[in-house]
Amino acid sequence: MSKNKLKTAIIGAAGYTGGELLRLLIHHPNCELVYVHSNSQVGKTVSAVHPDLLGDCDLIFTDKVQTEGLDAVFLGLPHGQTRAFLDENPFPESTVIIDLSTDFRDESNGFIYGLPELNSAKISAAKKIANPGCFATAIQLGLLPAIHQGWATETVHVSGVTGSTGAGKKLSETSHFSYRNNNFSVYKLFTHQHLKEIKQSFGQIYPSVPEILFVPYRGNFTRGIWITSYFPFSGSLDEALSAYTDFYKDAAFTHITTEELSLKQVVGTNKCFVSIQKEAGQLVVYSAIDNLLKGAAGQAVQNFNLVFGLDEKSGLYLKSIAF
Ligand SMILES: NC(=O)c1ccc[n+]([C@@H]2O[C@H](COP(=O)([O-])OP(=O)(O)OC[C@H]3O[C@@H](n4cnc5c(N)ncnc54)[C@H](OP(=O)(O)O)[C@@H]3O)[C@@H](O)[C@H]2O)c1
């Protein structure tokens, strides 16, 4: 490994987001992956747990947490576990921490909310990043320009469908094949935990935060999030297109269109595609991401690139499966 590569580690590397980070970081031109942590898979090779990585990575899972000598550590632990993990394993102040859980998305303990389209300057100067949630990323990217313009100040209707990987690797009743396949179901009506961070971001850019009536659904696919949002809008589609395009003029991965979208255009990539339409006096916004990439590991790598002053797309030149 070149001396110039940044030394990194992944905690929770046997899980879905940790595994996706592994797939990105082993090919990242500026990164040396020093160790991958797992309690359940200790002693196994990476490819024994992530079989598609056969031939790509010789690392063996360890349950030892080495806190010294790292430039950055990525944490892919379940909600509520990260705080305790960091208390037990304090990393030096110089080590950049990028956490994928909800634990510090309220920007407590010196963490910065890692949505580059909102906070890129703060992220570039940060040592601790709280990576946004997957639904939260897709909903915010669909609505931030409208909130910024003061166009959505009362009620915004939002519905969203997520693939089964959004629930993590551990098997549950609703991620079981027999439940999920050929099925469609609703959960956490109007109460999804990501509403908190969404409202926090909206409050950062506009004083009046709308009520968000969010209906989340489980889809019968494995990857991706599709969001539909709408609210009353008296302006024209051209006006909306101009505001949205301007808001994202410096965004590396968020792109605006008025064409119809499909989920496969973004699955496998770190992109968010946002499509806007004006119908029946409403601005209708579709936003689509890959929950494990722009919604998790890809965005974490994007934040890593910003913190270390790298090309924002480094390690993230990915292709969709498209068809
Ligand atoms: N899945 C998504 O689409 C997505 C999107 C955005 C954010 N997130 C967030 O990212 C985090 C990880 O999600 P995930 O989907 O990757 O979950 P996951 O597939 O269940 O993986 C979590 C990993 O954490 C490890 N772990 C559990 N408890 C631990 C502990 N106390 N100490 C150390 N390691 C522990 C487990 O590995 P071992 O048992 O092998 O140690 C497990 O592989 C969650 O907070 C989740 O909310 C997920």
Short mmCIF file of C-alpha atoms and ligand atoms in Angstrom, two decimals:
data_model
loop_
_atom_site.label_atom_id
_atom_site.label_comp_id
_atom_site.label_asym_id
_atom_site.label_seq_id
_atom_site.Cartn_x
_atom_site.Cartn_y
_atom_site.Cartn_z
CA MET A 1 0.00 0.00 0.00
CA SER A 2 1.14 3.51 -0.76
CA LYS A 3 2.15 5.62 2.24
CA ASN A 4 -0.26 8.28 1.04
CA LYS A 5 -3.37 6.15 1.43
CA LEU A 6 -5.71 6.95 4.30
CA LYS A 7 -5.91 4.19 6.90
CA THR A 8 -9.49 3.16 7.61
CA ALA A 9 -11.49 0.50 9.45
CA ILE A 10 -15.12 -0.67 9.36
CA ILE A 11 -17.02 -1.68 12.49
CA GLY A 12 -20.05 -3.87 11.70
CA ALA A 13 -18.46 -4.99 8.43
CA ALA A 14 -20.44 -8.23 8.26
CA GLY A 15 -23.74 -6.31 8.04
CA TYR A 16 -25.38 -4.71 5.02
CA THR A 17 -24.10 -1.14 5.28
CA GLY A 18 -20.71 -2.32 6.63
CA GLY A 19 -20.49 -4.84 3.79
CA GLU A 20 -21.33 -2.18 1.24
CA LEU A 21 -18.65 0.10 2.74
CA LEU A 22 -16.19 -2.78 2.38
CA ARG A 23 -17.07 -3.15 -1.31
CA LEU A 24 -16.51 0.59 -1.86
CA LEU A 25 -13.37 1.07 0.25
CA ILE A 26 -11.36 -1.87 -1.15
CA HIS A 27 -11.54 -0.14 -4.53
CA HIS A 28 -11.17 3.43 -3.24
CA PRO A 29 -7.96 4.90 -4.72
CA ASN A 30 -7.12 6.92 -1.58
CA CYS A 31 -7.94 4.32 1.04
CA GLU A 32 -6.18 1.47 2.80
CA LEU A 33 -8.56 -0.78 4.71
CA VAL A 34 -6.63 -1.76 7.84
CA TYR A 35 -9.21 -4.03 9.50
CA VAL A 36 -12.84 -5.11 9.34
CA HIS A 37 -14.66 -5.77 12.61
CA SER A 38 -17.32 -8.33 13.38
CA ASN A 39 -18.23 -10.12 16.58
CA SER A 40 -20.12 -12.93 14.85
CA GLN A 41 -17.71 -13.65 11.96
CA VAL A 42 -14.35 -13.42 13.73
CA GLY A 43 -11.62 -15.50 12.04
CA LYS A 44 -13.52 -15.83 8.75
CA THR A 45 -12.25 -14.38 5.50
CA VAL A 46 -14.17 -11.47 3.98
CA SER A 47 -15.22 -13.64 1.03
CA ALA A 48 -16.61 -16.34 3.36
CA VAL A 49 -19.16 -13.74 4.53
CA HIS A 50 -19.44 -11.63 1.36
CA PRO A 51 -18.95 -14.32 -1.34
CA ASP A 52 -19.02 -11.82 -4.26
CA LEU A 53 -15.72 -10.41 -2.94
CA LEU A 54 -13.77 -13.62 -3.65
CA GLY A 55 -10.54 -12.48 -5.27
CA ASP A 56 -10.93 -8.87 -4.15
CA CYS A 57 -9.94 -8.85 -0.48
CA ASP A 58 -7.69 -10.98 1.75
CA LEU A 59 -8.74 -9.46 5.09
CA ILE A 60 -10.01 -11.62 7.94
CA PHE A 61 -12.73 -10.41 10.32
CA THR A 62 -11.49 -9.47 13.76
CA ASP A 63 -13.31 -8.72 17.01
CA LYS A 64 -10.38 -6.58 18.22
CA VAL A 65 -10.98 -2.84 18.02
CA GLN A 66 -7.72 -1.08 17.18
CA THR A 67 -8.29 2.60 18.01
CA GLU A 68 -4.81 3.97 17.23
CA GLY A 69 -3.21 4.60 13.84
CA LEU A 70 -6.39 5.19 11.82
CA ASP A 71 -7.28 8.23 9.73
CA ALA A 72 -10.96 7.29 9.71
CA VAL A 73 -13.35 4.71 11.12
CA PHE A 74 -16.78 3.86 9.73
CA LEU A 75 -19.44 2.56 12.13
CA GLY A 76 -22.28 0.42 10.76
CA LEU A 77 -23.85 -0.62 14.06
CA PRO A 78 -27.55 -0.94 14.91
CA HIS A 79 -29.37 2.12 16.23
CA GLY A 80 -28.58 2.80 19.86
CA GLN A 81 -25.31 0.81 19.87
CA THR A 82 -22.87 3.42 18.61
CA ARG A 83 -22.79 5.64 21.67
CA ALA A 84 -21.96 2.68 23.95
CA PHE A 85 -19.41 1.38 21.43
CA LEU A 86 -17.58 4.74 21.34
CA ASP A 87 -17.65 5.01 25.13
CA GLU A 88 -15.98 1.59 25.35
CA ASN A 89 -13.60 2.25 22.45
CA PRO A 90 -12.51 5.91 22.45
CA PHE A 91 -10.73 6.89 19.24
CA PRO A 92 -8.15 9.71 19.25
CA GLU A 93 -9.53 13.17 18.40
CA SER A 94 -7.52 13.07 15.16
CA THR A 95 -9.46 10.04 13.85
CA VAL A 96 -12.43 10.92 11.68
CA ILE A 97 -15.58 9.04 12.77
CA ILE A 98 -18.35 8.42 10.25
CA ASP A 99 -21.41 6.88 11.92
CA LEU A 100 -24.26 5.38 9.89
CA SER A 101 -26.72 4.98 12.79
CA THR A 102 -29.25 7.50 14.12
CA ASP A 103 -27.36 7.99 17.37
CA PHE A 104 -25.78 11.38 16.63
CA ARG A 105 -27.99 12.76 13.84
CA ASP A 106 -29.20 15.39 16.29
CA GLU A 107 -25.61 16.74 16.03
CA SER A 108 -24.89 15.92 19.69
CA ASN A 109 -21.31 15.20 20.87
CA GLY A 110 -19.76 17.38 18.14
CA PHE A 111 -21.19 15.37 15.21
CA ILE A 112 -22.16 17.15 11.98
CA TYR A 113 -25.18 15.94 10.00
CA GLY A 114 -23.65 14.46 6.86
CA LEU A 115 -25.95 15.48 4.03
CA PRO A 116 -23.53 17.06 1.53
CA GLU A 117 -26.28 18.86 -0.42
CA LEU A 118 -27.09 20.76 2.80
CA ASN A 119 -23.88 20.87 4.84
CA SER A 120 -20.87 20.40 2.56
CA ALA A 121 -18.82 23.25 4.10
CA LYS A 122 -19.46 22.02 7.64
CA ILE A 123 -18.69 18.42 6.63
CA SER A 124 -15.39 19.46 5.03
CA ALA A 125 -14.26 20.91 8.37
CA ALA A 126 -15.67 18.12 10.57
CA LYS A 127 -14.06 15.23 12.45
CA LYS A 128 -17.30 13.46 13.34
CA ILE A 129 -20.05 12.82 10.79
CA ALA A 130 -23.55 11.50 11.48
CA ASN A 131 -24.58 9.99 8.15
CA PRO A 132 -28.28 10.60 7.33
CA GLY A 133 -30.94 7.90 7.25
CA CYS A 134 -31.97 6.36 3.93
CA PHE A 135 -35.60 7.55 3.84
CA ALA A 136 -34.40 10.87 5.31
CA THR A 137 -31.90 11.32 2.46
CA ALA A 138 -34.42 10.67 -0.31
CA ILE A 139 -37.16 12.81 1.25
CA GLN A 140 -34.86 15.75 1.96
CA LEU A 141 -33.28 15.72 -1.49
CA GLY A 142 -36.77 15.82 -3.00
CA LEU A 143 -37.92 18.74 -0.86
CA LEU A 144 -34.92 20.89 0.18
CA PRO A 145 -35.18 23.36 -2.75
CA ALA A 146 -38.92 23.86 -2.15
CA ILE A 147 -38.38 24.37 1.58
CA HIS A 148 -35.56 26.82 0.82
CA GLN A 149 -37.89 28.82 -1.44
CA GLY A 150 -40.60 28.90 1.26
CA TRP A 151 -42.96 27.01 -1.09
CA ALA A 152 -43.88 24.25 1.37
CA THR A 153 -44.79 25.73 4.73
CA GLU A 154 -47.99 23.89 5.68
CA THR A 155 -48.66 20.19 4.94
CA VAL A 156 -46.49 18.08 2.65
CA HIS A 157 -47.74 14.62 1.69
CA VAL A 158 -44.98 12.05 1.32
CA SER A 159 -45.09 8.34 0.55
CA GLY A 160 -42.08 6.08 0.22
CA VAL A 161 -41.25 2.48 -0.61
CA THR A 162 -38.07 0.76 0.57
CA GLY A 163 -36.40 -2.50 -0.40
CA SER A 164 -35.78 -5.24 2.17
CA THR A 165 -32.08 -4.40 2.73
CA GLY A 166 -33.27 -1.22 4.47
CA ALA A 167 -34.06 -3.35 7.52
CA GLY A 168 -30.55 -4.78 7.92
CA LYS A 169 -29.16 -8.29 7.54
CA LYS A 170 -30.76 -9.85 10.62
CA LEU A 171 -33.83 -11.85 9.65
CA SER A 172 -37.16 -10.54 10.90
CA GLU A 173 -40.77 -11.50 10.22
CA THR A 174 -41.18 -8.69 7.66
CA SER A 175 -37.88 -9.37 5.87
CA HIS A 176 -38.59 -13.12 5.61
CA PHE A 177 -38.94 -14.19 1.96
CA SER A 178 -42.40 -15.67 2.54
CA TYR A 179 -43.68 -12.35 3.88
CA ARG A 180 -41.84 -9.99 1.59
CA ASN A 181 -42.03 -11.69 -1.78
CA ASN A 182 -45.14 -10.83 -3.84
CA ASN A 183 -46.21 -8.53 -1.03
CA PHE A 184 -46.61 -4.84 -0.19
CA SER A 185 -47.19 -3.43 3.30
CA VAL A 186 -47.33 -0.20 5.26
CA TYR A 187 -45.63 0.58 8.57
CA LYS A 188 -45.01 3.45 11.04
CA LEU A 189 -47.79 5.61 9.53
CA PHE A 190 -46.88 9.31 10.07
CA THR A 191 -44.41 8.35 12.85
CA HIS A 192 -41.26 7.14 11.07
CA GLN A 193 -38.15 7.95 13.12
CA HIS A 194 -36.49 9.79 10.19
CA LEU A 195 -39.02 12.65 10.43
CA LYS A 196 -36.96 14.09 13.28
CA GLU A 197 -33.79 14.63 11.25
CA ILE A 198 -35.80 15.82 8.22
CA LYS A 199 -37.46 18.55 10.29
CA GLN A 200 -34.11 19.47 11.85
CA SER A 201 -32.64 20.08 8.36
CA PHE A 202 -35.69 21.96 7.10
CA GLY A 203 -35.56 24.20 10.19
CA GLN A 204 -31.93 24.94 9.36
CA ILE A 205 -32.85 26.53 6.01
CA TYR A 206 -36.33 28.00 6.60
CA PRO A 207 -38.00 29.26 9.80
CA SER A 208 -41.39 27.62 9.19
CA VAL A 209 -41.23 23.81 8.96
CA PRO A 210 -44.26 22.13 7.34
CA GLU A 211 -46.18 19.20 8.74
CA ILE A 212 -44.91 16.10 6.90
CA LEU A 213 -47.45 13.30 6.54
CA PHE A 214 -45.19 10.39 5.63
CA VAL A 215 -46.54 6.96 4.69
CA PRO A 216 -43.68 4.40 4.52
CA TYR A 217 -44.14 1.10 2.65
CA ARG A 218 -42.15 -2.12 2.39
CA GLY A 219 -41.60 -3.14 -1.22
CA ASN A 220 -40.86 -6.66 -2.47
CA PHE A 221 -37.48 -5.74 -3.96
CA THR A 222 -34.11 -5.81 -2.20
CA ARG A 223 -32.57 -2.38 -2.90
CA GLY A 224 -33.73 1.14 -3.46
CA ILE A 225 -36.05 3.84 -2.13
CA TRP A 226 -38.76 5.59 -4.10
CA ILE A 227 -40.34 8.74 -2.64
CA THR A 228 -43.35 10.72 -3.89
CA SER A 229 -43.93 14.12 -2.26
CA TYR A 230 -46.44 16.81 -3.13
CA PHE A 231 -47.78 20.12 -1.85
CA PRO A 232 -49.88 23.02 -3.25
CA PHE A 233 -47.81 25.20 -5.59
CA SER A 234 -48.96 28.32 -7.44
CA GLY A 235 -45.81 28.77 -9.56
CA SER A 236 -44.97 27.21 -12.92
CA LEU A 237 -43.01 24.04 -13.64
CA ASP A 238 -40.29 26.17 -15.26
CA GLU A 239 -39.98 28.23 -12.09
CA ALA A 240 -39.68 25.06 -10.01
CA LEU A 241 -37.17 23.54 -12.42
CA SER A 242 -35.03 26.66 -12.26
CA ALA A 243 -35.07 26.73 -8.43
CA TYR A 244 -34.31 22.99 -8.13
CA THR A 245 -31.52 23.10 -10.72
CA ASP A 246 -29.95 26.14 -9.05
CA PHE A 247 -30.14 24.57 -5.58
CA TYR A 248 -28.25 21.48 -6.79
CA LYS A 249 -25.84 23.24 -9.19
CA ASP A 250 -22.80 22.11 -7.14
CA ALA A 251 -24.18 18.71 -6.11
CA ALA A 252 -22.01 15.82 -7.24
CA PHE A 253 -24.72 13.16 -7.18
CA THR A 254 -28.17 14.80 -7.13
CA HIS A 255 -29.67 15.50 -10.54
CA ILE A 256 -32.95 17.11 -11.58
CA THR A 257 -35.22 16.15 -14.44
CA THR A 258 -38.80 16.61 -15.57
CA GLU A 259 -38.74 13.18 -17.24
CA GLU A 260 -40.31 10.10 -15.67
CA LEU A 261 -38.02 8.05 -13.42
CA SER A 262 -37.60 4.43 -12.50
CA LEU A 263 -35.77 2.99 -9.52
CA LYS A 264 -33.23 0.99 -11.54
CA GLN A 265 -31.73 4.24 -12.84
CA VAL A 266 -30.11 4.80 -9.44
CA VAL A 267 -29.78 1.34 -7.86
CA GLY A 268 -26.09 0.42 -7.70
CA THR A 269 -25.03 4.09 -7.74
CA ASN A 270 -24.58 6.95 -5.27
CA LYS A 271 -26.99 9.12 -7.27
CA CYS A 272 -30.26 10.71 -6.28
CA PHE A 273 -32.53 11.49 -9.21
CA VAL A 274 -35.27 14.04 -8.56
CA SER A 275 -38.12 14.46 -11.04
CA ILE A 276 -40.61 17.33 -10.71
CA GLN A 277 -44.03 17.74 -12.25
CA LYS A 278 -46.89 20.20 -11.85
CA GLU A 279 -50.38 18.69 -11.78
CA ALA A 280 -53.71 19.83 -10.29
CA GLY A 281 -52.15 22.83 -8.55
CA GLN A 282 -49.56 20.63 -6.81
CA LEU A 283 -45.80 20.37 -7.22
CA VAL A 284 -45.19 16.63 -7.37
CA VAL A 285 -41.64 15.52 -6.62
CA TYR A 286 -40.28 12.02 -7.15
CA SER A 287 -36.91 11.17 -5.60
CA ALA A 288 -35.07 7.87 -5.93
CA ILE A 289 -31.89 6.49 -4.35
CA ASP A 290 -30.16 3.23 -3.54
CA ASN A 291 -30.73 2.88 0.22
CA LEU A 292 -27.35 1.21 0.78
CA LEU A 293 -25.39 3.73 -1.34
CA LYS A 294 -26.71 7.33 -1.35
CA GLY A 295 -28.83 6.26 1.63
CA ALA A 296 -25.90 4.82 3.62
CA ALA A 297 -22.43 3.58 2.57
CA GLY A 298 -22.05 5.66 -0.61
CA GLN A 299 -22.97 8.86 1.19
CA ALA A 300 -20.54 7.89 4.00
CA VAL A 301 -17.74 7.59 1.42
CA GLN A 302 -18.84 10.90 -0.14
CA ASN A 303 -18.50 12.46 3.34
CA PHE A 304 -15.09 10.80 3.80
CA ASN A 305 -14.00 12.37 0.49
CA LEU A 306 -15.20 15.81 1.59
CA VAL A 307 -13.49 15.59 5.00
CA PHE A 308 -10.15 14.64 3.43
CA GLY A 309 -10.38 17.12 0.54
CA LEU A 310 -10.53 14.37 -2.11
CA ASP A 311 -12.50 14.30 -5.36
CA GLU A 312 -16.07 14.08 -3.99
CA LYS A 313 -16.75 11.18 -6.36
CA SER A 314 -13.61 9.22 -5.51
CA GLY A 315 -14.47 5.53 -5.10
CA LEU A 316 -18.03 6.30 -6.20
CA TYR A 317 -17.83 6.12 -9.99
CA LEU A 318 -20.50 3.41 -10.04
CA LYS A 319 -22.89 2.14 -12.68
CA SER A 320 -26.59 1.36 -12.38
CA ILE A 321 -27.98 -1.99 -13.42
CA ALA A 322 -30.43 -0.05 -15.68
CA PHE A 323 -32.00 -3.12 -17.34
N1 LIG B 1 -29.75 -0.90 5.76
C1 LIG B 1 -29.92 0.34 5.30
O1 LIG B 1 -30.41 0.56 4.18
C2 LIG B 1 -29.45 1.52 6.13
C3 LIG B 1 -29.48 2.79 5.55
C4 LIG B 1 -29.06 3.89 6.31
C5 LIG B 1 -28.63 3.71 7.61
N2 LIG B 1 -28.64 2.46 8.16
C6 LIG B 1 -28.17 2.31 9.55
O2 LIG B 1 -26.89 1.71 9.51
C7 LIG B 1 -26.70 0.90 10.68
C8 LIG B 1 -26.33 -0.51 10.25
O3 LIG B 1 -27.42 -1.03 9.50
P1 LIG B 1 -27.31 -2.37 8.67
O4 LIG B 1 -28.49 -2.39 7.77
O5 LIG B 1 -25.95 -2.52 8.09
O6 LIG B 1 -27.50 -3.44 9.84
P2 LIG B 1 -27.05 -4.97 9.88
O7 LIG B 1 -27.05 -5.54 8.51
O8 LIG B 1 -27.90 -5.61 10.90
O9 LIG B 1 -25.55 -4.89 10.39
C9 LIG B 1 -25.20 -4.39 11.66
C10 LIG B 1 -23.90 -5.04 12.09
O10 LIG B 1 -23.52 -4.51 13.37
C11 LIG B 1 -22.83 -5.52 14.10
N3 LIG B 1 -23.13 -5.32 15.52
C12 LIG B 1 -24.31 -5.43 16.13
N4 LIG B 1 -24.22 -5.08 17.43
C13 LIG B 1 -22.93 -4.73 17.62
C14 LIG B 1 -22.19 -4.28 18.75
N5 LIG B 1 -22.80 -4.09 19.92
N6 LIG B 1 -20.86 -4.00 18.62
C15 LIG B 1 -20.26 -4.19 17.44
N7 LIG B 1 -20.91 -4.62 16.32
C16 LIG B 1 -22.23 -4.90 16.42
C17 LIG B 1 -23.33 -6.85 13.56
O11 LIG B 1 -22.24 -7.64 13.22
P3 LIG B 1 -21.58 -8.72 14.18
O12 LIG B 1 -22.69 -9.37 14.97
O13 LIG B 1 -20.91 -9.62 13.25
O14 LIG B 1 -20.64 -7.94 15.03
C18 LIG B 1 -24.05 -6.54 12.26
O15 LIG B 1 -23.45 -7.16 11.15
C19 LIG B 1 -28.01 0.96 11.46
O16 LIG B 1 -27.90 1.92 12.49
C20 LIG B 1 -29.01 1.38 10.41
O17 LIG B 1 -30.12 2.03 10.93
C21 LIG B 1 -29.03 1.36 7.45
#
